[in-house]
Amino acid sequence: MIEEISKTQPEIVKQFMEIVQQKHLSHAYLFTGEVGAGELEVAMLIAMRLFCTNVIDNRPCGECTECRRILAREHPDVVMTKPDGLSIKVDQIRHIKAEFSTSAVEGSQKVFIIENAEKMTVGAANSLLKFIEEPIGTVTTFLISPEKQLILPTIVSRTQVVDFNGVDNQLLIQSLTNLGVPPSQRDLLLSLTNSLPQIEEWVQDDWFYKLSNQLIKWFEYLTAGNKLALPIVQMEIMPLLTNRTQQRLALDLIVTIWQDTLLCKYNSAALDSIRFQSAKPVISKVASQITTSQLLAAIDELLTINAALDVNVGFQNILEAKTLKILTLFSK
Ligand SMILES: [Zn+2]
């Protein structure tokens, strides 16, 4: 079961295992998404990770007494409930609350999993609300529901929502923060990929940071008509690009800088919402200095790079040629 879930929701599982390890688990989560996307299984896996006596590689073993009791739904500190008939009634929630308060040892961990949470009656939901707001001891509640829109907004707003249909942005952002990625690079990275392993690779040894900085420098020189833009390509940018994937990423970043500039040219208020936040001062300056026709001509040039890459022309040759071409647009 552990392996299966790790396969269907690798990102979510990985992130939650790290969250548990760092003791950053929140009071309440709402797991939502299509039926069968692994919401219940991931909640149980997190509970197992919390109680397992034999954690291997930051994963629960699935074999120890604690793990087995959770899998059999018989663990006293992991209480699971689902609709009794058509709804989850207030008595069911009250019963669990009572059970938790009598058995709670100060500081001990409890997990509460509610399946089909959209079927809670208003009374049950209100009773749960108090419980989420004033938990007894260390309790984490997992609400599981394929229909988030049917859950009372007051409940939803007090949970951290994890969408199992796609990779959850909030979780990704938390992981990026844990990786030490500064907020100025976060949105840019997330606009390029949703894959955490991919981002981990990019930010290793500050590679992404170095590349972005050099591209910003290149852009600044280029738009000033400064011929030093060419040696930046040869000596600073190219050594950072050792394979096709990295080259394509660099190209995406280049196009992003120019698009952000275009955005700011038309609307200076857009500066705070551009993707390339670390290039903000340069983009702001360039947008105010260059003409729209220069900008559009440069973007036209850059957009043909992709086609050239497809016919296997060397990236350095293309980027050098484009640099020289764009320089002529800006030379004074
Ligand atoms: Zn175990």
mmCIF file with all atom_site columns, C-alpha atoms in Angstrom, residues 57-201:
data_model
loop_
_atom_site.group_PDB
_atom_site.id
_atom_site.type_symbol
_atom_site.label_atom_id
_atom_site.label_alt_id
_atom_site.label_comp_id
_atom_site.label_asym_id
_atom_site.label_entity_id
_atom_site.label_seq_id
_atom_site.pdbx_PDB_ins_code
_atom_site.Cartn_x
_atom_site.Cartn_y
_atom_site.Cartn_z
_atom_site.occupancy
_atom_site.B_iso_or_equiv
_atom_site.pdbx_formal_charge
_atom_site.auth_seq_id
_atom_site.auth_comp_id
_atom_site.auth_asym_id
_atom_site.auth_atom_id
_atom_site.pdbx_PDB_model_num
ATOM 1   C CA . ASP A 1 57  ? 13.913  6.365  4.979   1.00 0.00 ? 57  ASP A CA 1
ATOM 2   C CA . ASN A 1 58  ? 11.308  8.774  6.353   1.00 0.00 ? 58  ASN A CA 1
ATOM 3   C CA . ARG A 1 59  ? 8.508   6.324  5.442   1.00 0.00 ? 59  ARG A CA 1
ATOM 4   C CA . PRO A 1 60  ? 6.375   4.210  7.813   1.00 0.00 ? 60  PRO A CA 1
ATOM 5   C CA . CYS A 1 61  ? 7.203   0.506  7.747   1.00 0.00 ? 61  CYS A CA 1
ATOM 6   C CA . GLY A 1 62  ? 3.632   -0.769 7.336   1.00 0.00 ? 62  GLY A CA 1
ATOM 7   C CA . GLU A 1 63  ? 4.552   -3.817 9.431   1.00 0.00 ? 63  GLU A CA 1
ATOM 8   C CA . CYS A 1 64  ? 4.858   -2.775 13.053  1.00 0.00 ? 64  CYS A CA 1
ATOM 9   C CA . THR A 1 65  ? 1.964   -3.035 15.521  1.00 0.00 ? 65  THR A CA 1
ATOM 10  C CA . GLU A 1 66  ? 1.184   0.681  15.243  1.00 0.00 ? 66  GLU A CA 1
ATOM 11  C CA . CYS A 1 67  ? 1.074   0.618  11.437  1.00 0.00 ? 67  CYS A CA 1
ATOM 12  C CA . ARG A 1 68  ? -1.049  -2.522 11.393  1.00 0.00 ? 68  ARG A CA 1
ATOM 13  C CA . ARG A 1 69  ? -3.567  -1.132 13.855  1.00 0.00 ? 69  ARG A CA 1
ATOM 14  C CA . ILE A 1 70  ? -3.962  1.972  11.700  1.00 0.00 ? 70  ILE A CA 1
ATOM 15  C CA . LEU A 1 71  ? -4.412  -0.091 8.543   1.00 0.00 ? 71  LEU A CA 1
ATOM 16  C CA . ALA A 1 72  ? -7.030  -2.210 10.357  1.00 0.00 ? 72  ALA A CA 1
ATOM 17  C CA . ARG A 1 73  ? -8.728  0.995  11.547  1.00 0.00 ? 73  ARG A CA 1
ATOM 18  C CA . GLU A 1 74  ? -8.261  -0.120 15.139  1.00 0.00 ? 74  GLU A CA 1
ATOM 19  C CA . HIS A 1 75  ? -5.758  2.385  16.442  1.00 0.00 ? 75  HIS A CA 1
ATOM 20  C CA . PRO A 1 76  ? -7.057  4.189  19.557  1.00 0.00 ? 76  PRO A CA 1
ATOM 21  C CA . ASP A 1 77  ? -5.369  7.467  18.599  1.00 0.00 ? 77  ASP A CA 1
ATOM 22  C CA . VAL A 1 78  ? -6.322  7.396  14.930  1.00 0.00 ? 78  VAL A CA 1
ATOM 23  C CA . VAL A 1 79  ? -10.064 7.722  14.778  1.00 0.00 ? 79  VAL A CA 1
ATOM 24  C CA . MET A 1 80  ? -11.792 7.404  11.447  1.00 0.00 ? 80  MET A CA 1
ATOM 25  C CA . THR A 1 81  ? -15.379 8.187  10.756  1.00 0.00 ? 81  THR A CA 1
ATOM 26  C CA . LYS A 1 82  ? -17.652 8.158  7.736   1.00 0.00 ? 82  LYS A CA 1
ATOM 27  C CA . PRO A 1 83  ? -21.357 8.720  7.060   1.00 0.00 ? 83  PRO A CA 1
ATOM 28  C CA . ASP A 1 84  ? -23.645 6.615  9.198   1.00 0.00 ? 84  ASP A CA 1
ATOM 29  C CA . GLY A 1 85  ? -26.363 6.217  6.620   1.00 0.00 ? 85  GLY A CA 1
ATOM 30  C CA . LEU A 1 86  ? -26.778 9.355  4.544   1.00 0.00 ? 86  LEU A CA 1
ATOM 31  C CA . SER A 1 87  ? -24.976 11.796 6.763   1.00 0.00 ? 87  SER A CA 1
ATOM 32  C CA . ILE A 1 88  ? -22.327 12.319 9.394   1.00 0.00 ? 88  ILE A CA 1
ATOM 33  C CA . LYS A 1 89  ? -24.339 13.298 12.441  1.00 0.00 ? 89  LYS A CA 1
ATOM 34  C CA . VAL A 1 90  ? -23.471 15.557 15.304  1.00 0.00 ? 90  VAL A CA 1
ATOM 35  C CA . ASP A 1 91  ? -23.392 12.589 17.694  1.00 0.00 ? 91  ASP A CA 1
ATOM 36  C CA . GLN A 1 92  ? -20.593 10.963 15.703  1.00 0.00 ? 92  GLN A CA 1
ATOM 37  C CA . ILE A 1 93  ? -18.422 14.040 16.032  1.00 0.00 ? 93  ILE A CA 1
ATOM 38  C CA . ARG A 1 94  ? -19.333 14.472 19.707  1.00 0.00 ? 94  ARG A CA 1
ATOM 39  C CA . HIS A 1 95  ? -18.484 10.854 20.390  1.00 0.00 ? 95  HIS A CA 1
ATOM 40  C CA . ILE A 1 96  ? -15.007 11.284 18.909  1.00 0.00 ? 96  ILE A CA 1
ATOM 41  C CA . LYS A 1 97  ? -14.420 14.521 20.769  1.00 0.00 ? 97  LYS A CA 1
ATOM 42  C CA . ALA A 1 98  ? -15.390 12.843 24.018  1.00 0.00 ? 98  ALA A CA 1
ATOM 43  C CA . GLU A 1 99  ? -13.138 9.899  23.281  1.00 0.00 ? 99  GLU A CA 1
ATOM 44  C CA . PHE A 1 100 ? -10.199 12.168 22.539  1.00 0.00 ? 100 PHE A CA 1
ATOM 45  C CA . SER A 1 101 ? -10.688 14.300 25.627  1.00 0.00 ? 101 SER A CA 1
ATOM 46  C CA . THR A 1 102 ? -10.863 11.334 28.018  1.00 0.00 ? 102 THR A CA 1
ATOM 47  C CA . SER A 1 103 ? -7.947  9.420  26.556  1.00 0.00 ? 103 SER A CA 1
ATOM 48  C CA . ALA A 1 104 ? -5.759  12.401 25.681  1.00 0.00 ? 104 ALA A CA 1
ATOM 49  C CA . VAL A 1 105 ? -2.461  12.394 27.436  1.00 0.00 ? 105 VAL A CA 1
ATOM 50  C CA . GLU A 1 106 ? -0.901  15.838 27.542  1.00 0.00 ? 106 GLU A CA 1
ATOM 51  C CA . GLY A 1 107 ? 0.996   16.426 24.304  1.00 0.00 ? 107 GLY A CA 1
ATOM 52  C CA . SER A 1 108 ? 0.158   13.081 22.779  1.00 0.00 ? 108 SER A CA 1
ATOM 53  C CA . GLN A 1 109 ? -0.610  12.903 19.072  1.00 0.00 ? 109 GLN A CA 1
ATOM 54  C CA . LYS A 1 110 ? -4.094  12.160 17.758  1.00 0.00 ? 110 LYS A CA 1
ATOM 55  C CA . VAL A 1 111 ? -5.395  11.854 14.236  1.00 0.00 ? 111 VAL A CA 1
ATOM 56  C CA . PHE A 1 112 ? -8.976  12.300 13.178  1.00 0.00 ? 112 PHE A CA 1
ATOM 57  C CA . ILE A 1 113 ? -9.968  11.258 9.659   1.00 0.00 ? 113 ILE A CA 1
ATOM 58  C CA . ILE A 1 114 ? -13.418 12.099 8.309   1.00 0.00 ? 114 ILE A CA 1
ATOM 59  C CA . GLU A 1 115 ? -14.399 10.464 5.039   1.00 0.00 ? 115 GLU A CA 1
ATOM 60  C CA . ASN A 1 116 ? -17.061 12.080 2.856   1.00 0.00 ? 116 ASN A CA 1
ATOM 61  C CA . ALA A 1 117 ? -16.836 15.204 4.942   1.00 0.00 ? 117 ALA A CA 1
ATOM 62  C CA . GLU A 1 118 ? -19.371 16.902 2.657   1.00 0.00 ? 118 GLU A CA 1
ATOM 63  C CA . LYS A 1 119 ? -22.011 14.688 4.280   1.00 0.00 ? 119 LYS A CA 1
ATOM 64  C CA . MET A 1 120 ? -21.655 16.299 7.693   1.00 0.00 ? 120 MET A CA 1
ATOM 65  C CA . THR A 1 121 ? -24.887 17.802 8.936   1.00 0.00 ? 121 THR A CA 1
ATOM 66  C CA . VAL A 1 122 ? -24.704 21.478 9.891   1.00 0.00 ? 122 VAL A CA 1
ATOM 67  C CA . GLY A 1 123 ? -24.730 20.417 13.543  1.00 0.00 ? 123 GLY A CA 1
ATOM 68  C CA . ALA A 1 124 ? -21.842 18.024 12.996  1.00 0.00 ? 124 ALA A CA 1
ATOM 69  C CA . ALA A 1 125 ? -19.912 20.653 11.056  1.00 0.00 ? 125 ALA A CA 1
ATOM 70  C CA . ASN A 1 126 ? -20.349 23.236 13.811  1.00 0.00 ? 126 ASN A CA 1
ATOM 71  C CA . SER A 1 127 ? -19.299 20.744 16.433  1.00 0.00 ? 127 SER A CA 1
ATOM 72  C CA . LEU A 1 128 ? -16.208 19.949 14.371  1.00 0.00 ? 128 LEU A CA 1
ATOM 73  C CA . LEU A 1 129 ? -15.453 23.623 13.894  1.00 0.00 ? 129 LEU A CA 1
ATOM 74  C CA . LYS A 1 130 ? -15.054 24.128 17.642  1.00 0.00 ? 130 LYS A CA 1
ATOM 75  C CA . PHE A 1 131 ? -12.839 21.088 17.745  1.00 0.00 ? 131 PHE A CA 1
ATOM 76  C CA . ILE A 1 132 ? -10.549 22.416 14.973  1.00 0.00 ? 132 ILE A CA 1
ATOM 77  C CA . GLU A 1 133 ? -10.339 25.805 16.634  1.00 0.00 ? 133 GLU A CA 1
ATOM 78  C CA . GLU A 1 134 ? -9.671  24.496 20.139  1.00 0.00 ? 134 GLU A CA 1
ATOM 79  C CA . PRO A 1 135 ? -8.045  21.119 19.694  1.00 0.00 ? 135 PRO A CA 1
ATOM 80  C CA . ILE A 1 136 ? -7.414  18.910 22.680  1.00 0.00 ? 136 ILE A CA 1
ATOM 81  C CA . GLY A 1 137 ? -3.730  18.055 22.747  1.00 0.00 ? 137 GLY A CA 1
ATOM 82  C CA . THR A 1 138 ? -1.979  17.620 19.407  1.00 0.00 ? 138 THR A CA 1
ATOM 83  C CA . VAL A 1 139 ? -4.714  16.701 16.976  1.00 0.00 ? 139 VAL A CA 1
ATOM 84  C CA . THR A 1 140 ? -4.576  16.705 13.219  1.00 0.00 ? 140 THR A CA 1
ATOM 85  C CA . THR A 1 141 ? -7.883  16.416 11.420  1.00 0.00 ? 141 THR A CA 1
ATOM 86  C CA . PHE A 1 142 ? -8.087  15.191 7.831   1.00 0.00 ? 142 PHE A CA 1
ATOM 87  C CA . LEU A 1 143 ? -11.313 15.947 6.028   1.00 0.00 ? 143 LEU A CA 1
ATOM 88  C CA . ILE A 1 144 ? -11.686 13.906 2.888   1.00 0.00 ? 144 ILE A CA 1
ATOM 89  C CA . SER A 1 145 ? -14.149 14.909 0.240   1.00 0.00 ? 145 SER A CA 1
ATOM 90  C CA . PRO A 1 146 ? -14.541 14.754 -3.518  1.00 0.00 ? 146 PRO A CA 1
ATOM 91  C CA . GLU A 1 147 ? -16.908 17.719 -3.311  1.00 0.00 ? 147 GLU A CA 1
ATOM 92  C CA . LYS A 1 148 ? -15.258 20.611 -1.597  1.00 0.00 ? 148 LYS A CA 1
ATOM 93  C CA . GLN A 1 149 ? -18.033 23.011 -2.667  1.00 0.00 ? 149 GLN A CA 1
ATOM 94  C CA . LEU A 1 150 ? -20.527 21.133 -0.473  1.00 0.00 ? 150 LEU A CA 1
ATOM 95  C CA . ILE A 1 151 ? -18.532 21.742 2.706   1.00 0.00 ? 151 ILE A CA 1
ATOM 96  C CA . LEU A 1 152 ? -19.366 24.770 4.826   1.00 0.00 ? 152 LEU A CA 1
ATOM 97  C CA . PRO A 1 153 ? -17.020 27.628 3.887   1.00 0.00 ? 153 PRO A CA 1
ATOM 98  C CA . THR A 1 154 ? -16.338 28.264 7.586   1.00 0.00 ? 154 THR A CA 1
ATOM 99  C CA . ILE A 1 155 ? -14.822 24.773 7.755   1.00 0.00 ? 155 ILE A CA 1
ATOM 100 C CA . VAL A 1 156 ? -12.902 25.043 4.488   1.00 0.00 ? 156 VAL A CA 1
ATOM 101 C CA . SER A 1 157 ? -11.364 28.352 5.505   1.00 0.00 ? 157 SER A CA 1
ATOM 102 C CA . ARG A 1 158 ? -9.903  26.759 8.633   1.00 0.00 ? 158 ARG A CA 1
ATOM 103 C CA . THR A 1 159 ? -8.227  23.910 6.787   1.00 0.00 ? 159 THR A CA 1
ATOM 104 C CA . GLN A 1 160 ? -5.297  23.697 4.481   1.00 0.00 ? 160 GLN A CA 1
ATOM 105 C CA . VAL A 1 161 ? -6.773  22.481 1.210   1.00 0.00 ? 161 VAL A CA 1
ATOM 106 C CA . VAL A 1 162 ? -4.801  19.896 -0.735  1.00 0.00 ? 162 VAL A CA 1
ATOM 107 C CA . ASP A 1 163 ? -6.069  19.241 -4.239  1.00 0.00 ? 163 ASP A CA 1
ATOM 108 C CA . PHE A 1 164 ? -5.264  15.689 -5.267  1.00 0.00 ? 164 PHE A CA 1
ATOM 109 C CA . ASN A 1 165 ? -6.044  16.369 -8.906  1.00 0.00 ? 165 ASN A CA 1
ATOM 110 C CA . GLY A 1 166 ? -2.991  18.480 -9.350  1.00 0.00 ? 166 GLY A CA 1
ATOM 111 C CA . VAL A 1 167 ? 0.081   19.193 -7.338  1.00 0.00 ? 167 VAL A CA 1
ATOM 112 C CA . ASP A 1 168 ? -0.891  21.536 -4.569  1.00 0.00 ? 168 ASP A CA 1
ATOM 113 C CA . ASN A 1 169 ? 0.711   24.918 -4.852  1.00 0.00 ? 169 ASN A CA 1
ATOM 114 C CA . GLN A 1 170 ? 0.685   25.701 -1.184  1.00 0.00 ? 170 GLN A CA 1
ATOM 115 C CA . LEU A 1 171 ? 2.542   22.514 -0.393  1.00 0.00 ? 171 LEU A CA 1
ATOM 116 C CA . LEU A 1 172 ? 5.014   23.209 -3.176  1.00 0.00 ? 172 LEU A CA 1
ATOM 117 C CA . ILE A 1 173 ? 5.597   26.695 -1.833  1.00 0.00 ? 173 ILE A CA 1
ATOM 118 C CA . GLN A 1 174 ? 6.218   25.271 1.615   1.00 0.00 ? 174 GLN A CA 1
ATOM 119 C CA . SER A 1 175 ? 8.712   22.795 0.150   1.00 0.00 ? 175 SER A CA 1
ATOM 120 C CA . LEU A 1 176 ? 10.467  25.583 -1.750  1.00 0.00 ? 176 LEU A CA 1
ATOM 121 C CA . THR A 1 177 ? 10.736  27.584 1.451   1.00 0.00 ? 177 THR A CA 1
ATOM 122 C CA . ASN A 1 178 ? 12.238  24.529 3.152   1.00 0.00 ? 178 ASN A CA 1
ATOM 123 C CA . LEU A 1 179 ? 14.737  24.288 0.293   1.00 0.00 ? 179 LEU A CA 1
ATOM 124 C CA . GLY A 1 180 ? 15.772  27.865 1.018   1.00 0.00 ? 180 GLY A CA 1
ATOM 125 C CA . VAL A 1 181 ? 14.393  29.308 -2.235  1.00 0.00 ? 181 VAL A CA 1
ATOM 126 C CA . PRO A 1 182 ? 13.854  33.071 -1.767  1.00 0.00 ? 182 PRO A CA 1
ATOM 127 C CA . PRO A 1 183 ? 10.341  34.418 -2.480  1.00 0.00 ? 183 PRO A CA 1
ATOM 128 C CA . SER A 1 184 ? 11.747  36.462 -5.392  1.00 0.00 ? 184 SER A CA 1
ATOM 129 C CA . GLN A 1 185 ? 12.490  33.220 -7.279  1.00 0.00 ? 185 GLN A CA 1
ATOM 130 C CA . ARG A 1 186 ? 9.490   31.175 -6.176  1.00 0.00 ? 186 ARG A CA 1
ATOM 131 C CA . ASP A 1 187 ? 6.862   32.295 -8.687  1.00 0.00 ? 187 ASP A CA 1
ATOM 132 C CA . LEU A 1 188 ? 9.345   32.142 -11.509 1.00 0.00 ? 188 LEU A CA 1
ATOM 133 C CA . LEU A 1 189 ? 10.270  28.545 -10.672 1.00 0.00 ? 189 LEU A CA 1
ATOM 134 C CA . LEU A 1 190 ? 6.623   27.549 -10.293 1.00 0.00 ? 190 LEU A CA 1
ATOM 135 C CA . SER A 1 191 ? 5.818   29.090 -13.659 1.00 0.00 ? 191 SER A CA 1
ATOM 136 C CA . LEU A 1 192 ? 8.427   26.810 -15.213 1.00 0.00 ? 192 LEU A CA 1
ATOM 137 C CA . THR A 1 193 ? 7.558   23.492 -13.552 1.00 0.00 ? 193 THR A CA 1
ATOM 138 C CA . ASN A 1 194 ? 5.370   21.800 -10.941 1.00 0.00 ? 194 ASN A CA 1
ATOM 139 C CA . SER A 1 195 ? 7.909   19.120 -10.270 1.00 0.00 ? 195 SER A CA 1
ATOM 140 C CA . LEU A 1 196 ? 9.629   19.368 -6.929  1.00 0.00 ? 196 LEU A CA 1
ATOM 141 C CA . PRO A 1 197 ? 12.505  17.031 -7.887  1.00 0.00 ? 197 PRO A CA 1
ATOM 142 C CA . GLN A 1 198 ? 13.108  19.215 -10.950 1.00 0.00 ? 198 GLN A CA 1
ATOM 143 C CA . ILE A 1 199 ? 13.223  22.364 -8.835  1.00 0.00 ? 199 ILE A CA 1
ATOM 144 C CA . GLU A 1 200 ? 15.507  20.667 -6.312  1.00 0.00 ? 200 GLU A CA 1
ATOM 145 C CA . GLU A 1 201 ? 17.908  19.914 -9.145  1.00 0.00 ? 201 GLU A CA 1
#
